[in-house]
Amino acid sequence: MSGTDFLTRSDPELVAALLAGLRVDAQVQAALGQPARLFDAETRAPVFPYALLERHESRAADRVAVRRLEHTIQLGIYSRHGGLEEAKALLGVLRGVVERLALNLATQRVLLIVPTYCDVLRARNQTTWRGLLHIRVHTEALT
């Protein structure tokens, strides 16, 4: 697989596997419902609490041949009725699941998956709490 092919295929494959792995976890389902309210795009009139894939950035981890990528994924967690405590609890659940998540991908091997940042803040509307979870993932092409 060429470096360009790896770049084009790796991002959607990784995101789909990550979201699928989170959605089927029993703890995530207990926190976000079944099916888990974990979205990869904005949704109209969501039921709180829910999580949203807000950002995915990837860059080459090696400079010569694009065989390794470093991904930064940001999940937003939104809570209204449970407030700050619910948002913190949701972050804890998602962080714990990410720390033990094993992803099997067709075109790449996951070398590292680790939560790197968590924070909770009040949204501009003053009625919603927004948690942030940043996840770093390093992948390598499977040749």
PDB file of N, CA, C and O in Angstrom, residues 94-138:
ATOM      1  N   LEU A  94     -15.671   6.945  29.576  1.00  0.00           N
ATOM      2  CA  LEU A  94     -15.065   6.901  28.240  1.00  0.00           C
ATOM      3  C   LEU A  94     -13.549   6.752  28.320  1.00  0.00           C
ATOM      4  O   LEU A  94     -12.953   5.989  27.556  1.00  0.00           O
ATOM      5  N   ARG A  95     -12.944   7.462  29.246  1.00  0.00           N
ATOM      6  CA  ARG A  95     -11.489   7.362  29.404  1.00  0.00           C
ATOM      7  C   ARG A  95     -11.087   5.937  29.773  1.00  0.00           C
ATOM      8  O   ARG A  95     -10.149   5.368  29.210  1.00  0.00           O
ATOM      9  N   GLY A  96     -11.799   5.337  30.711  1.00  0.00           N
ATOM     10  CA  GLY A  96     -11.491   3.970  31.117  1.00  0.00           C
ATOM     11  C   GLY A  96     -11.643   2.972  29.985  1.00  0.00           C
ATOM     12  O   GLY A  96     -10.817   2.069  29.819  1.00  0.00           O
ATOM     13  N   VAL A  97     -12.676   3.132  29.189  1.00  0.00           N
ATOM     14  CA  VAL A  97     -12.895   2.226  28.058  1.00  0.00           C
ATOM     15  C   VAL A  97     -11.791   2.410  27.022  1.00  0.00           C
ATOM     16  O   VAL A  97     -11.253   1.431  26.492  1.00  0.00           O
ATOM     17  N   VAL A  98     -11.434   3.649  26.729  1.00  0.00           N
ATOM     18  CA  VAL A  98     -10.362   3.908  25.758  1.00  0.00           C
ATOM     19  C   VAL A  98      -9.052   3.277  26.226  1.00  0.00           C
ATOM     20  O   VAL A  98      -8.317   2.691  25.423  1.00  0.00           O
ATOM     21  N   GLU A  99      -8.766   3.340  27.520  1.00  0.00           N
ATOM     22  CA  GLU A  99      -7.510   2.794  28.044  1.00  0.00           C
ATOM     23  C   GLU A  99      -7.408   1.287  27.862  1.00  0.00           C
ATOM     24  O   GLU A  99      -6.309   0.748  27.785  1.00  0.00           O
ATOM     25  N   ARG A 100      -8.504   0.586  27.785  1.00  0.00           N
ATOM     26  CA  ARG A 100      -8.449  -0.878  27.622  1.00  0.00           C
ATOM     27  C   ARG A 100      -8.945  -1.349  26.252  1.00  0.00           C
ATOM     28  O   ARG A 100      -9.046  -2.549  26.009  1.00  0.00           O
ATOM     29  N   LEU A 101      -9.229  -0.434  25.364  1.00  0.00           N
ATOM     30  CA  LEU A 101      -9.774  -0.760  24.052  1.00  0.00           C
ATOM     31  C   LEU A 101      -8.709  -1.401  23.164  1.00  0.00           C
ATOM     32  O   LEU A 101      -7.588  -0.912  23.061  1.00  0.00           O
ATOM     33  N   ALA A 102      -9.072  -2.506  22.522  1.00  0.00           N
ATOM     34  CA  ALA A 102      -8.190  -3.166  21.558  1.00  0.00           C
ATOM     35  C   ALA A 102      -8.856  -3.059  20.193  1.00  0.00           C
ATOM     36  O   ALA A 102      -9.971  -3.548  20.015  1.00  0.00           O
ATOM     37  N   LEU A 103      -8.189  -2.413  19.264  1.00  0.00           N
ATOM     38  CA  LEU A 103      -8.756  -2.222  17.922  1.00  0.00           C
ATOM     39  C   LEU A 103      -8.027  -3.102  16.921  1.00  0.00           C
ATOM     40  O   LEU A 103      -6.795  -3.099  16.861  1.00  0.00           O
ATOM     41  N   ASN A 104      -8.787  -3.848  16.134  1.00  0.00           N
ATOM     42  CA  ASN A 104      -8.236  -4.658  15.048  1.00  0.00           C
ATOM     43  C   ASN A 104      -8.677  -4.028  13.734  1.00  0.00           C
ATOM     44  O   ASN A 104      -9.865  -3.995  13.434  1.00  0.00           O
ATOM     45  N   LEU A 105      -7.705  -3.538  12.975  1.00  0.00           N
ATOM     46  CA  LEU A 105      -7.994  -2.835  11.733  1.00  0.00           C
ATOM     47  C   LEU A 105      -7.432  -3.608  10.546  1.00  0.00           C
ATOM     48  O   LEU A 105      -6.424  -4.311  10.672  1.00  0.00           O
ATOM     49  N   ALA A 106      -8.052  -3.461   9.398  1.00  0.00           N
ATOM     50  CA  ALA A 106      -7.659  -4.213   8.210  1.00  0.00           C
ATOM     51  C   ALA A 106      -6.359  -3.708   7.596  1.00  0.00           C
ATOM     52  O   ALA A 106      -5.565  -4.501   7.097  1.00  0.00           O
ATOM     53  N   THR A 107      -6.127  -2.397   7.604  1.00  0.00           N
ATOM     54  CA  THR A 107      -4.977  -1.847   6.881  1.00  0.00           C
ATOM     55  C   THR A 107      -3.884  -1.294   7.784  1.00  0.00           C
ATOM     56  O   THR A 107      -2.863  -0.838   7.290  1.00  0.00           O
ATOM     57  N   GLN A 108      -4.094  -1.337   9.086  1.00  0.00           N
ATOM     58  CA  GLN A 108      -3.109  -0.753   9.993  1.00  0.00           C
ATOM     59  C   GLN A 108      -3.133  -1.435  11.356  1.00  0.00           C
ATOM     60  O   GLN A 108      -4.115  -2.047  11.745  1.00  0.00           O
ATOM     61  N   ARG A 109      -2.023  -1.298  12.057  1.00  0.00           N
ATOM     62  CA  ARG A 109      -1.884  -1.840  13.401  1.00  0.00           C
ATOM     63  C   ARG A 109      -1.861  -0.658  14.366  1.00  0.00           C
ATOM     64  O   ARG A 109      -1.180   0.340  14.125  1.00  0.00           O
ATOM     65  N   VAL A 110      -2.603  -0.775  15.447  1.00  0.00           N
ATOM     66  CA  VAL A 110      -2.604   0.271  16.468  1.00  0.00           C
ATOM     67  C   VAL A 110      -1.428   0.019  17.401  1.00  0.00           C
ATOM     68  O   VAL A 110      -1.341  -1.025  18.055  1.00  0.00           O
ATOM     69  N   LEU A 111      -0.505   0.963  17.447  1.00  0.00           N
ATOM     70  CA  LEU A 111       0.674   0.844  18.296  1.00  0.00           C
ATOM     71  C   LEU A 111       0.433   1.437  19.683  1.00  0.00           C
ATOM     72  O   LEU A 111       1.007   0.980  20.666  1.00  0.00           O
ATOM     73  N   LEU A 112      -0.409   2.465  19.739  1.00  0.00           N
ATOM     74  CA  LEU A 112      -0.654   3.161  20.993  1.00  0.00           C
ATOM     75  C   LEU A 112      -2.030   3.800  20.929  1.00  0.00           C
ATOM     76  O   LEU A 112      -2.402   4.371  19.905  1.00  0.00           O
ATOM     77  N   ILE A 113      -2.779   3.679  21.998  1.00  0.00           N
ATOM     78  CA  ILE A 113      -4.039   4.412  22.123  1.00  0.00           C
ATOM     79  C   ILE A 113      -4.120   4.842  23.588  1.00  0.00           C
ATOM     80  O   ILE A 113      -4.140   4.009  24.480  1.00  0.00           O
ATOM     81  N   VAL A 114      -4.144   6.154  23.785  1.00  0.00           N
ATOM     82  CA  VAL A 114      -4.087   6.668  25.148  1.00  0.00           C
ATOM     83  C   VAL A 114      -4.837   7.993  25.259  1.00  0.00           C
ATOM     84  O   VAL A 114      -4.692   8.863  24.408  1.00  0.00           O
ATOM     85  N   PRO A 115      -5.659   8.132  26.291  1.00  0.00           N
ATOM     86  CA  PRO A 115      -6.287   9.434  26.552  1.00  0.00           C
ATOM     87  C   PRO A 115      -5.200  10.400  27.041  1.00  0.00           C
ATOM     88  O   PRO A 115      -4.369  10.025  27.871  1.00  0.00           O
ATOM     89  N   THR A 116      -5.202  11.618  26.515  1.00  0.00           N
ATOM     90  CA  THR A 116      -4.151  12.558  26.889  1.00  0.00           C
ATOM     91  C   THR A 116      -4.666  13.794  27.614  1.00  0.00           C
ATOM     92  O   THR A 116      -3.879  14.529  28.206  1.00  0.00           O
ATOM     93  N   TYR A 117      -5.973  14.041  27.571  1.00  0.00           N
ATOM     94  CA  TYR A 117      -6.490  15.274  28.167  1.00  0.00           C
ATOM     95  C   TYR A 117      -7.971  15.101  28.470  1.00  0.00           C
ATOM     96  O   TYR A 117      -8.721  14.551  27.664  1.00  0.00           O
ATOM     97  N   CYS A 118      -8.383  15.555  29.639  1.00  0.00           N
ATOM     98  CA  CYS A 118      -9.790  15.579  30.025  1.00  0.00           C
ATOM     99  C   CYS A 118     -10.077  16.911  30.700  1.00  0.00           C
ATOM    100  O   CYS A 118      -9.260  17.405  31.485  1.00  0.00           O
ATOM    101  N   ASP A 119     -11.240  17.464  30.424  1.00  0.00           N
ATOM    102  CA  ASP A 119     -11.654  18.700  31.077  1.00  0.00           C
ATOM    103  C   ASP A 119     -13.172  18.816  30.974  1.00  0.00           C
ATOM    104  O   ASP A 119     -13.775  18.262  30.063  1.00  0.00           O
ATOM    105  N   VAL A 120     -13.775  19.521  31.915  1.00  0.00           N
ATOM    106  CA  VAL A 120     -15.208  19.788  31.883  1.00  0.00           C
ATOM    107  C   VAL A 120     -15.407  21.281  32.070  1.00  0.00           C
ATOM    108  O   VAL A 120     -14.795  21.891  32.944  1.00  0.00           O
ATOM    109  N   LEU A 121     -16.257  21.883  31.253  1.00  0.00           N
ATOM    110  CA  LEU A 121     -16.544  23.300  31.365  1.00  0.00           C
ATOM    111  C   LEU A 121     -18.006  23.552  31.034  1.00  0.00           C
ATOM    112  O   LEU A 121     -18.669  22.729  30.408  1.00  0.00           O
ATOM    113  N   ARG A 122     -18.501  24.670  31.460  1.00  0.00           N
ATOM    114  CA  ARG A 122     -19.883  25.026  31.157  1.00  0.00           C
ATOM    115  C   ARG A 122     -19.940  25.603  29.746  1.00  0.00           C
ATOM    116  O   ARG A 122     -19.101  26.403  29.350  1.00  0.00           O
ATOM    117  N   ALA A 123     -20.937  25.179  28.988  1.00  0.00           N
ATOM    118  CA  ALA A 123     -21.101  25.677  27.623  1.00  0.00           C
ATOM    119  C   ALA A 123     -21.634  27.106  27.643  1.00  0.00           C
ATOM    120  O   ALA A 123     -22.114  27.594  28.672  1.00  0.00           O
ATOM    121  N   ARG A 124     -21.573  27.777  26.509  1.00  0.00           N
ATOM    122  CA  ARG A 124     -22.008  29.173  26.414  1.00  0.00           C
ATOM    123  C   ARG A 124     -23.459  29.390  26.825  1.00  0.00           C
ATOM    124  O   ARG A 124     -23.817  30.433  27.334  1.00  0.00           O
ATOM    125  N   ASN A 125     -24.308  28.382  26.596  1.00  0.00           N
ATOM    126  CA  ASN A 125     -25.719  28.555  26.915  1.00  0.00           C
ATOM    127  C   ASN A 125     -25.997  28.500  28.422  1.00  0.00           C
ATOM    128  O   ASN A 125     -27.125  28.703  28.847  1.00  0.00           O
ATOM    129  N   GLN A 126     -24.992  28.201  29.219  1.00  0.00           N
ATOM    130  CA  GLN A 126     -25.062  28.170  30.683  1.00  0.00           C
ATOM    131  C   GLN A 126     -25.955  27.066  31.248  1.00  0.00           C
ATOM    132  O   GLN A 126     -26.152  26.998  32.449  1.00  0.00           O
ATOM    133  N   THR A 127     -26.527  26.214  30.407  1.00  0.00           N
ATOM    134  CA  THR A 127     -27.356  25.115  30.903  1.00  0.00           C
ATOM    135  C   THR A 127     -26.751  23.754  30.594  1.00  0.00           C
ATOM    136  O   THR A 127     -27.233  22.745  31.103  1.00  0.00           O
ATOM    137  N   THR A 128     -25.723  23.722  29.774  1.00  0.00           N
ATOM    138  CA  THR A 128     -25.105  22.471  29.352  1.00  0.00           C
ATOM    139  C   THR A 128     -23.661  22.430  29.828  1.00  0.00           C
ATOM    140  O   THR A 128     -22.957  23.438  29.790  1.00  0.00           O
ATOM    141  N   TRP A 129     -23.229  21.260  30.263  1.00  0.00           N
ATOM    142  CA  TRP A 129     -21.825  21.033  30.608  1.00  0.00           C
ATOM    143  C   TRP A 129     -21.188  20.255  29.466  1.00  0.00           C
ATOM    144  O   TRP A 129     -21.788  19.323  28.928  1.00  0.00           O
ATOM    145  N   ARG A 130     -19.973  20.659  29.102  1.00  0.00           N
ATOM    146  CA  ARG A 130     -19.254  20.024  27.990  1.00  0.00           C
ATOM    147  C   ARG A 130     -17.946  19.456  28.515  1.00  0.00           C
ATOM    148  O   ARG A 130     -17.107  20.176  29.054  1.00  0.00           O
ATOM    149  N   GLY A 131     -17.806  18.149  28.370  1.00  0.00           N
ATOM    150  CA  GLY A 131     -16.551  17.496  28.721  1.00  0.00           C
ATOM    151  C   GLY A 131     -15.735  17.281  27.464  1.00  0.00           C
ATOM    152  O   GLY A 131     -16.288  17.073  26.380  1.00  0.00           O
ATOM    153  N   LEU A 132     -14.434  17.341  27.597  1.00  0.00           N
ATOM    154  CA  LEU A 132     -13.532  17.112  26.466  1.00  0.00           C
ATOM    155  C   LEU A 132     -12.615  15.939  26.782  1.00  0.00           C
ATOM    156  O   LEU A 132     -12.052  15.867  27.876  1.00  0.00           O
ATOM    157  N   LEU A 133     -12.484  15.052  25.831  1.00  0.00           N
ATOM    158  CA  LEU A 133     -11.561  13.937  25.951  1.00  0.00           C
ATOM    159  C   LEU A 133     -10.709  13.902  24.688  1.00  0.00           C
ATOM    160  O   LEU A 133     -11.242  13.751  23.586  1.00  0.00           O
ATOM    161  N   HIS A 134      -9.405  14.084  24.858  1.00  0.00           N
ATOM    162  CA  HIS A 134      -8.471  13.973  23.735  1.00  0.00           C
ATOM    163  C   HIS A 134      -7.826  12.599  23.804  1.00  0.00           C
ATOM    164  O   HIS A 134      -7.398  12.168  24.882  1.00  0.00           O
ATOM    165  N   ILE A 135      -7.751  11.952  22.656  1.00  0.00           N
ATOM    166  CA  ILE A 135      -7.174  10.615  22.563  1.00  0.00           C
ATOM    167  C   ILE A 135      -6.069  10.648  21.521  1.00  0.00           C
ATOM    168  O   ILE A 135      -6.268  11.145  20.413  1.00  0.00           O
ATOM    169  N   ARG A 136      -4.915  10.122  21.875  1.00  0.00           N
ATOM    170  CA  ARG A 136      -3.815  10.012  20.908  1.00  0.00           C
ATOM    171  C   ARG A 136      -3.713   8.549  20.483  1.00  0.00           C
ATOM    172  O   ARG A 136      -3.714   7.654  21.312  1.00  0.00           O
ATOM    173  N   VAL A 137      -3.626   8.349  19.165  1.00  0.00           N
ATOM    174  CA  VAL A 137      -3.520   7.006  18.603  1.00  0.00           C
ATOM    175  C   VAL A 137      -2.361   7.007  17.613  1.00  0.00           C
ATOM    176  O   VAL A 137      -2.296   7.876  16.740  1.00  0.00           O
ATOM    177  N   HIS A 138      -1.468   6.046  17.747  1.00  0.00           N
ATOM    178  CA  HIS A 138      -0.392   5.869  16.771  1.00  0.00           C
ATOM    179  C   HIS A 138      -0.694   4.575  16.007  1.00  0.00           C
ATOM    180  O   HIS A 138      -0.964   3.535  16.625  1.00  0.00           O
TER     181      HIS A 138
END
